């Protein structure tokens, strides 16, 4: 039946072509799935291009037949990234196309959604479809049914091809024979086996990476170490380069984390660690699967740089480094900041991990503050904010007082570890210099082997040789600079000093040569956590040691700058009790009694005068003014006149005033003033009362 339908479509082909179709263009779509097929399977390409003659035979002029071959080497599984197919759909949807030509349905699309969308657009635009079997009109039921079946068969064919390939890949992966891209440091030998890289410098760089992570416990710390020491790290060149060819550059954090999660470095073979699913836009996303859902995991499949136990330990370290927030927060890694208890403090109010804020001076962190931000989750105030410098001092004294000989040896081992790291960095810097010298020698040999008569080639090789020489000089200078910088941090004098301090942990702990990060690492080995709770001007400190021992103490919060520089309250009381005593004599008495000024120095007459003025101690005007007498300001307020007018009336005798003790003028009470002054004061008071009453009534009316 299918054959008869195809024959019917083919035989009725010319009858389906109308003048309306011929007035529009004919689009020939050419596609091959891969670039390899384009190069090797050229017969299929020629057959597709030959369909152009079919369109001309049906009546289309040659200039109206357009070929779209921009999708050569693209898969037909999706319309995404197929610019040619998207252009074809756009032209059909705008009604510019009379016929679409393709060798078979699979050339146009291997996806039912793309194929049926094209059929729908062709039906709406009255566009014909031609393949190697015949001519079809999507508006005809039988033709559309046949085209739908062909699209389904094409999609099924793609599924079967993928299933066969997938099955073969899974079978090889189950045996560990499926070749995949190897990480830097591992290569395939001529027999297809996985071995370590033949370049010793590459192997040593990878070994140093895992050794430093075991010592430092953080990927960022390892990257920082490689950067500061100027150690180059290898990375494989692109796919076009020779297998195993490496380039040298800087190690970054993302590459370090990927290496730590890669099981190949532990000598294991793994397949199916991710699952891909398609996104609405056509792209794919990979989801990591738990280890129990991996398709294949073969231990000891090939040589590795670390053991499987070390790999598991590294994964545990990375998981511990994944900081959380709130009640599930984890202690952070030791860093270079001055806060000694970084990552160890716990809030005594809510039980959460406390963070650190720093006070900066000249761009340098100088004073840590332990902060619990629990309230910030609800836009509230912080739970606790405790200055950290005095807490750090108390913990340091506690550690020094309770330190054991074992911990003393541990502190010395930290310094020995620093020396070991520097020696390893020196070794890799020498490897870098050896690579640069080897490249110079290769460039020199290439230049010497060239024919002198070939001047252009000789000039190019000579320029390359000179460039390698310049690189060698810069590498040598950088290596020497890094070496001097590293050894300056721990020179022979410092090592001798450490040897003399082997029995004195306090000196080692307070030694400026000891990095703050190493003190924190040592402290984290001894202390589980430190709980802080602020109570008025005190802080309750509760320390839990690793062995289960606890220690609690209460530490006073140091006074702030205002409190430290303020005058002692009792000194102010004494100054107030001696109002008529000379200021110099007051200063002598205060110094004799042991009191100090706000700045900490001895008392002087000037300081006494300042305290009297600042705190209004022993005010002469207030002390000598008789009871009931009025000041000039008070008289001005009562009479509603200016202060100058008050003084004029005083001079003329219309206002009575006295100078008790010879000091400033004091005005007699109103009942002892002349009648005119009393009447004016009563008039002003009555007027103000009426104004206040009117204002109250107006306010009441406005309210109603």
PDB file of N, CA, C and O in Angstrom, residues 455-502:
ATOM      1  N   UNK A 455      66.830  33.138   3.443  1.00  0.00           N
ATOM      2  CA  UNK A 455      66.971  34.234   4.396  1.00  0.00           C
ATOM      3  C   UNK A 455      65.690  34.490   5.191  1.00  0.00           C
ATOM      4  O   UNK A 455      65.748  34.830   6.368  1.00  0.00           O
ATOM      5  N   UNK A 456      64.526  34.345   4.560  1.00  0.00           N
ATOM      6  CA  UNK A 456      63.278  34.637   5.260  1.00  0.00           C
ATOM      7  C   UNK A 456      63.061  33.661   6.412  1.00  0.00           C
ATOM      8  O   UNK A 456      62.712  34.060   7.530  1.00  0.00           O
ATOM      9  N   UNK A 457      63.280  32.367   6.149  1.00  0.00           N
ATOM     10  CA  UNK A 457      63.121  31.367   7.214  1.00  0.00           C
ATOM     11  C   UNK A 457      64.169  31.580   8.294  1.00  0.00           C
ATOM     12  O   UNK A 457      63.894  31.492   9.502  1.00  0.00           O
ATOM     13  N   UNK A 458      65.412  31.866   7.882  1.00  0.00           N
ATOM     14  CA  UNK A 458      66.472  32.082   8.862  1.00  0.00           C
ATOM     15  C   UNK A 458      66.159  33.284   9.753  1.00  0.00           C
ATOM     16  O   UNK A 458      66.406  33.255  10.966  1.00  0.00           O
ATOM     17  N   UNK A 459      65.627  34.354   9.158  1.00  0.00           N
ATOM     18  CA  UNK A 459      65.295  35.534   9.963  1.00  0.00           C
ATOM     19  C   UNK A 459      64.186  35.224  10.971  1.00  0.00           C
ATOM     20  O   UNK A 459      64.228  35.670  12.123  1.00  0.00           O
ATOM     21  N   UNK A 460      63.206  34.436  10.539  1.00  0.00           N
ATOM     22  CA  UNK A 460      62.121  34.074  11.457  1.00  0.00           C
ATOM     23  C   UNK A 460      62.631  33.232  12.615  1.00  0.00           C
ATOM     24  O   UNK A 460      62.279  33.453  13.786  1.00  0.00           O
ATOM     25  N   UNK A 461      63.489  32.227  12.290  1.00  0.00           N
ATOM     26  CA  UNK A 461      64.033  31.376  13.350  1.00  0.00           C
ATOM     27  C   UNK A 461      64.964  32.153  14.267  1.00  0.00           C
ATOM     28  O   UNK A 461      65.028  31.895  15.480  1.00  0.00           O
ATOM     29  N   UNK A 462      65.691  33.107  13.730  1.00  0.00           N
ATOM     30  CA  UNK A 462      66.564  33.922  14.573  1.00  0.00           C
ATOM     31  C   UNK A 462      65.739  34.783  15.530  1.00  0.00           C
ATOM     32  O   UNK A 462      66.086  34.945  16.709  1.00  0.00           O
ATOM     33  N   UNK A 463      64.636  35.346  15.019  1.00  0.00           N
ATOM     34  CA  UNK A 463      63.761  36.137  15.888  1.00  0.00           C
ATOM     35  C   UNK A 463      63.154  35.275  16.989  1.00  0.00           C
ATOM     36  O   UNK A 463      63.047  35.702  18.149  1.00  0.00           O
ATOM     37  N   UNK A 464      62.783  34.045  16.640  1.00  0.00           N
ATOM     38  CA  UNK A 464      62.244  33.130  17.651  1.00  0.00           C
ATOM     39  C   UNK A 464      63.297  32.791  18.702  1.00  0.00           C
ATOM     40  O   UNK A 464      63.000  32.722  19.904  1.00  0.00           O
ATOM     41  N   UNK A 465      64.538  32.596  18.265  1.00  0.00           N
ATOM     42  CA  UNK A 465      65.630  32.312  19.209  1.00  0.00           C
ATOM     43  C   UNK A 465      65.826  33.490  20.162  1.00  0.00           C
ATOM     44  O   UNK A 465      65.974  33.311  21.378  1.00  0.00           O
ATOM     45  N   UNK A 466      65.820  34.699  19.632  1.00  0.00           N
ATOM     46  CA  UNK A 466      65.983  35.878  20.492  1.00  0.00           C
ATOM     47  C   UNK A 466      64.823  36.014  21.470  1.00  0.00           C
ATOM     48  O   UNK A 466      65.018  36.403  22.634  1.00  0.00           O
ATOM     49  N   UNK A 467      63.613  35.683  21.001  1.00  0.00           N
ATOM     50  CA  UNK A 467      62.457  35.756  21.893  1.00  0.00           C
ATOM     51  C   UNK A 467      62.583  34.750  23.034  1.00  0.00           C
ATOM     52  O   UNK A 467      62.276  35.064  24.200  1.00  0.00           O
ATOM     53  N   UNK A 468      63.079  33.543  22.710  1.00  0.00           N
ATOM     54  CA  UNK A 468      63.272  32.536  23.758  1.00  0.00           C
ATOM     55  C   UNK A 468      64.350  32.975  24.740  1.00  0.00           C
ATOM     56  O   UNK A 468      64.249  32.704  25.947  1.00  0.00           O
ATOM     57  N   UNK A 469      65.379  33.641  24.258  1.00  0.00           N
ATOM     58  CA  UNK A 469      66.425  34.144  25.157  1.00  0.00           C
ATOM     59  C   UNK A 469      65.866  35.206  26.110  1.00  0.00           C
ATOM     60  O   UNK A 469      66.195  35.220  27.303  1.00  0.00           O
ATOM     61  N   UNK A 470      65.026  36.082  25.579  1.00  0.00           N
ATOM     62  CA  UNK A 470      64.420  37.083  26.454  1.00  0.00           C
ATOM     63  C   UNK A 470      63.504  36.429  27.487  1.00  0.00           C
ATOM     64  O   UNK A 470      63.479  36.835  28.661  1.00  0.00           O
ATOM     65  N   UNK A 471      62.740  35.417  27.061  1.00  0.00           N
ATOM     66  CA  UNK A 471      61.897  34.699  28.024  1.00  0.00           C
ATOM     67  C   UNK A 471      62.741  34.027  29.099  1.00  0.00           C
ATOM     68  O   UNK A 471      62.359  34.003  30.282  1.00  0.00           O
ATOM     69  N   UNK A 472      63.885  33.486  28.706  1.00  0.00           N
ATOM     70  CA  UNK A 472      64.761  32.835  29.677  1.00  0.00           C
ATOM     71  C   UNK A 472      65.267  33.835  30.705  1.00  0.00           C
ATOM     72  O   UNK A 472      65.291  33.549  31.913  1.00  0.00           O
ATOM     73  N   UNK A 473      65.667  35.009  30.261  1.00  0.00           N
ATOM     74  CA  UNK A 473      66.168  36.013  31.194  1.00  0.00           C
ATOM     75  C   UNK A 473      65.072  36.469  32.152  1.00  0.00           C
ATOM     76  O   UNK A 473      65.311  36.626  33.352  1.00  0.00           O
ATOM     77  N   UNK A 474      63.883  36.699  31.628  1.00  0.00           N
ATOM     78  CA  UNK A 474      62.790  37.117  32.512  1.00  0.00           C
ATOM     79  C   UNK A 474      62.413  36.015  33.494  1.00  0.00           C
ATOM     80  O   UNK A 474      62.140  36.285  34.667  1.00  0.00           O
ATOM     81  N   UNK A 475      62.426  34.758  33.028  1.00  0.00           N
ATOM     82  CA  UNK A 475      62.128  33.641  33.931  1.00  0.00           C
ATOM     83  C   UNK A 475      63.188  33.519  35.009  1.00  0.00           C
ATOM     84  O   UNK A 475      62.880  33.308  36.197  1.00  0.00           O
ATOM     85  N   UNK A 476      64.457  33.657  34.619  1.00  0.00           N
ATOM     86  CA  UNK A 476      65.539  33.569  35.605  1.00  0.00           C
ATOM     87  C   UNK A 476      65.429  34.689  36.638  1.00  0.00           C
ATOM     88  O   UNK A 476      65.609  34.467  37.841  1.00  0.00           O
ATOM     89  N   UNK A 477      65.094  35.908  36.193  1.00  0.00           N
ATOM     90  CA  UNK A 477      64.955  37.018  37.131  1.00  0.00           C
ATOM     91  C   UNK A 477      63.781  36.800  38.077  1.00  0.00           C
ATOM     92  O   UNK A 477      63.877  37.067  39.279  1.00  0.00           O
ATOM     93  N   UNK A 478      62.664  36.292  37.541  1.00  0.00           N
ATOM     94  CA  UNK A 478      61.502  36.050  38.387  1.00  0.00           C
ATOM     95  C   UNK A 478      61.769  34.938  39.393  1.00  0.00           C
ATOM     96  O   UNK A 478      61.374  35.038  40.561  1.00  0.00           O
ATOM     97  N   UNK A 479      62.436  33.881  38.956  1.00  0.00           N
ATOM     98  CA  UNK A 479      62.770  32.782  39.869  1.00  0.00           C
ATOM     99  C   UNK A 479      63.675  33.271  40.983  1.00  0.00           C
ATOM    100  O   UNK A 479      63.496  32.934  42.163  1.00  0.00           O
ATOM    101  N   UNK A 480      64.651  34.086  40.646  1.00  0.00           N
ATOM    102  CA  UNK A 480      65.567  34.602  41.659  1.00  0.00           C
ATOM    103  C   UNK A 480      64.838  35.523  42.633  1.00  0.00           C
ATOM    104  O   UNK A 480      65.089  35.483  43.846  1.00  0.00           O
ATOM    105  N   UNK A 481      63.919  36.339  42.110  1.00  0.00           N
ATOM    106  CA  UNK A 481      63.166  37.230  42.999  1.00  0.00           C
ATOM    107  C   UNK A 481      62.275  36.443  43.962  1.00  0.00           C
ATOM    108  O   UNK A 481      62.220  36.746  45.159  1.00  0.00           O
ATOM    109  N   UNK A 482      61.599  35.431  43.439  1.00  0.00           N
ATOM    110  CA  UNK A 482      60.749  34.613  44.298  1.00  0.00           C
ATOM    111  C   UNK A 482      61.571  33.864  45.337  1.00  0.00           C
ATOM    112  O   UNK A 482      61.155  33.719  46.485  1.00  0.00           O
ATOM    113  N   UNK A 483      62.756  33.426  44.940  1.00  0.00           N
ATOM    114  CA  UNK A 483      63.597  32.695  45.897  1.00  0.00           C
ATOM    115  C   UNK A 483      64.045  33.605  47.028  1.00  0.00           C
ATOM    116  O   UNK A 483      64.003  33.230  48.200  1.00  0.00           O
ATOM    117  N   UNK A 484      64.481  34.816  46.688  1.00  0.00           N
ATOM    118  CA  UNK A 484      64.904  35.750  47.743  1.00  0.00           C
ATOM    119  C   UNK A 484      63.738  36.124  48.642  1.00  0.00           C
ATOM    120  O   UNK A 484      63.896  36.225  49.859  1.00  0.00           O
ATOM    121  N   UNK A 485      62.572  36.343  48.032  1.00  0.00           N
ATOM    122  CA  UNK A 485      61.408  36.714  48.830  1.00  0.00           C
ATOM    123  C   UNK A 485      60.996  35.599  49.780  1.00  0.00           C
ATOM    124  O   UNK A 485      60.658  35.847  50.941  1.00  0.00           O
ATOM    125  N   UNK A 486      61.034  34.360  49.299  1.00  0.00           N
ATOM    126  CA  UNK A 486      60.618  33.233  50.144  1.00  0.00           C
ATOM    127  C   UNK A 486      61.600  33.001  51.284  1.00  0.00           C
ATOM    128  O   UNK A 486      61.212  32.798  52.438  1.00  0.00           O
ATOM    129  N   UNK A 487      62.884  33.053  50.982  1.00  0.00           N
ATOM    130  CA  UNK A 487      63.870  32.778  52.027  1.00  0.00           C
ATOM    131  C   UNK A 487      64.023  33.941  52.988  1.00  0.00           C
ATOM    132  O   UNK A 487      64.528  33.758  54.093  1.00  0.00           O
ATOM    133  N   UNK A 488      63.596  35.132  52.568  1.00  0.00           N
ATOM    134  CA  UNK A 488      63.633  36.248  53.509  1.00  0.00           C
ATOM    135  C   UNK A 488      62.624  36.066  54.624  1.00  0.00           C
ATOM    136  O   UNK A 488      62.794  36.601  55.721  1.00  0.00           O
ATOM    137  N   UNK A 489      61.557  35.311  54.345  1.00  0.00           N
ATOM    138  CA  UNK A 489      60.543  35.078  55.367  1.00  0.00           C
ATOM    139  C   UNK A 489      61.033  34.137  56.465  1.00  0.00           C
ATOM    140  O   UNK A 489      60.545  34.174  57.585  1.00  0.00           O
ATOM    141  N   UNK A 490      61.949  33.283  56.165  1.00  0.00           N
ATOM    142  CA  UNK A 490      62.426  32.326  57.162  1.00  0.00           C
ATOM    143  C   UNK A 490      63.914  32.079  56.908  1.00  0.00           C
ATOM    144  O   UNK A 490      64.299  31.061  56.356  1.00  0.00           O
ATOM    145  N   UNK A 491      64.734  33.047  57.258  1.00  0.00           N
ATOM    146  CA  UNK A 491      66.164  32.943  56.998  1.00  0.00           C
ATOM    147  C   UNK A 491      66.839  32.095  58.068  1.00  0.00           C
ATOM    148  O   UNK A 491      66.205  31.562  58.987  1.00  0.00           O
ATOM    149  N   UNK A 492      68.147  31.992  57.962  1.00  0.00           N
ATOM    150  CA  UNK A 492      68.893  31.146  58.897  1.00  0.00           C
ATOM    151  C   UNK A 492      68.789  31.675  60.323  1.00  0.00           C
ATOM    152  O   UNK A 492      68.698  30.912  61.275  1.00  0.00           O
ATOM    153  N   UNK A 493      68.801  33.009  60.458  1.00  0.00           N
ATOM    154  CA  UNK A 493      68.698  33.572  61.807  1.00  0.00           C
ATOM    155  C   UNK A 493      67.369  33.204  62.460  1.00  0.00           C
ATOM    156  O   UNK A 493      67.314  32.891  63.648  1.00  0.00           O
ATOM    157  N   UNK A 494      66.295  33.221  61.638  1.00  0.00           N
ATOM    158  CA  UNK A 494      64.990  32.840  62.190  1.00  0.00           C
ATOM    159  C   UNK A 494      64.962  31.368  62.574  1.00  0.00           C
ATOM    160  O   UNK A 494      64.398  30.991  63.604  1.00  0.00           O
ATOM    161  N   UNK A 495      65.608  30.512  61.754  1.00  0.00           N
ATOM    162  CA  UNK A 495      65.631  29.085  62.105  1.00  0.00           C
ATOM    163  C   UNK A 495      66.435  28.844  63.380  1.00  0.00           C
ATOM    164  O   UNK A 495      66.058  28.025  64.223  1.00  0.00           O
ATOM    165  N   UNK A 496      67.537  29.571  63.545  1.00  0.00           N
ATOM    166  CA  UNK A 496      68.313  29.430  64.785  1.00  0.00           C
ATOM    167  C   UNK A 496      67.506  29.888  65.986  1.00  0.00           C
ATOM    168  O   UNK A 496      67.578  29.285  67.067  1.00  0.00           O
ATOM    169  N   UNK A 497      66.725  30.941  65.801  1.00  0.00           N
ATOM    170  CA  UNK A 497      65.925  31.428  66.910  1.00  0.00           C
ATOM    171  C   UNK A 497      64.854  30.415  67.293  1.00  0.00           C
ATOM    172  O   UNK A 497      64.538  30.230  68.467  1.00  0.00           O
ATOM    173  N   UNK A 498      64.289  29.727  66.293  1.00  0.00           N
ATOM    174  CA  UNK A 498      63.293  28.695  66.600  1.00  0.00           C
ATOM    175  C   UNK A 498      63.915  27.542  67.378  1.00  0.00           C
ATOM    176  O   UNK A 498      63.292  26.963  68.259  1.00  0.00           O
ATOM    177  N   UNK A 499      65.149  27.184  67.032  1.00  0.00           N
ATOM    178  CA  UNK A 499      65.811  26.100  67.752  1.00  0.00           C
ATOM    179  C   UNK A 499      66.006  26.455  69.223  1.00  0.00           C
ATOM    180  O   UNK A 499      65.873  25.603  70.105  1.00  0.00           O
ATOM    181  N   UNK A 500      66.305  27.706  69.497  1.00  0.00           N
ATOM    182  CA  UNK A 500      66.509  28.117  70.888  1.00  0.00           C
ATOM    183  C   UNK A 500      65.197  28.216  71.654  1.00  0.00           C
ATOM    184  O   UNK A 500      65.201  28.224  72.879  1.00  0.00           O
ATOM    185  N   UNK A 501      64.070  28.296  70.908  1.00  0.00           N
ATOM    186  CA  UNK A 501      62.769  28.436  71.561  1.00  0.00           C
ATOM    187  C   UNK A 501      62.035  27.110  71.684  1.00  0.00           C
ATOM    188  O   UNK A 501      60.842  27.085  71.922  1.00  0.00           O
ATOM    189  N   UNK A 502      62.734  26.010  71.489  1.00  0.00           N
ATOM    190  CA  UNK A 502      62.057  24.708  71.480  1.00  0.00           C
ATOM    191  C   UNK A 502      61.392  24.385  72.802  1.00  0.00           C
ATOM    192  O   UNK A 502      60.424  23.628  72.830  1.00  0.00           O
TER     193      UNK A 502
END
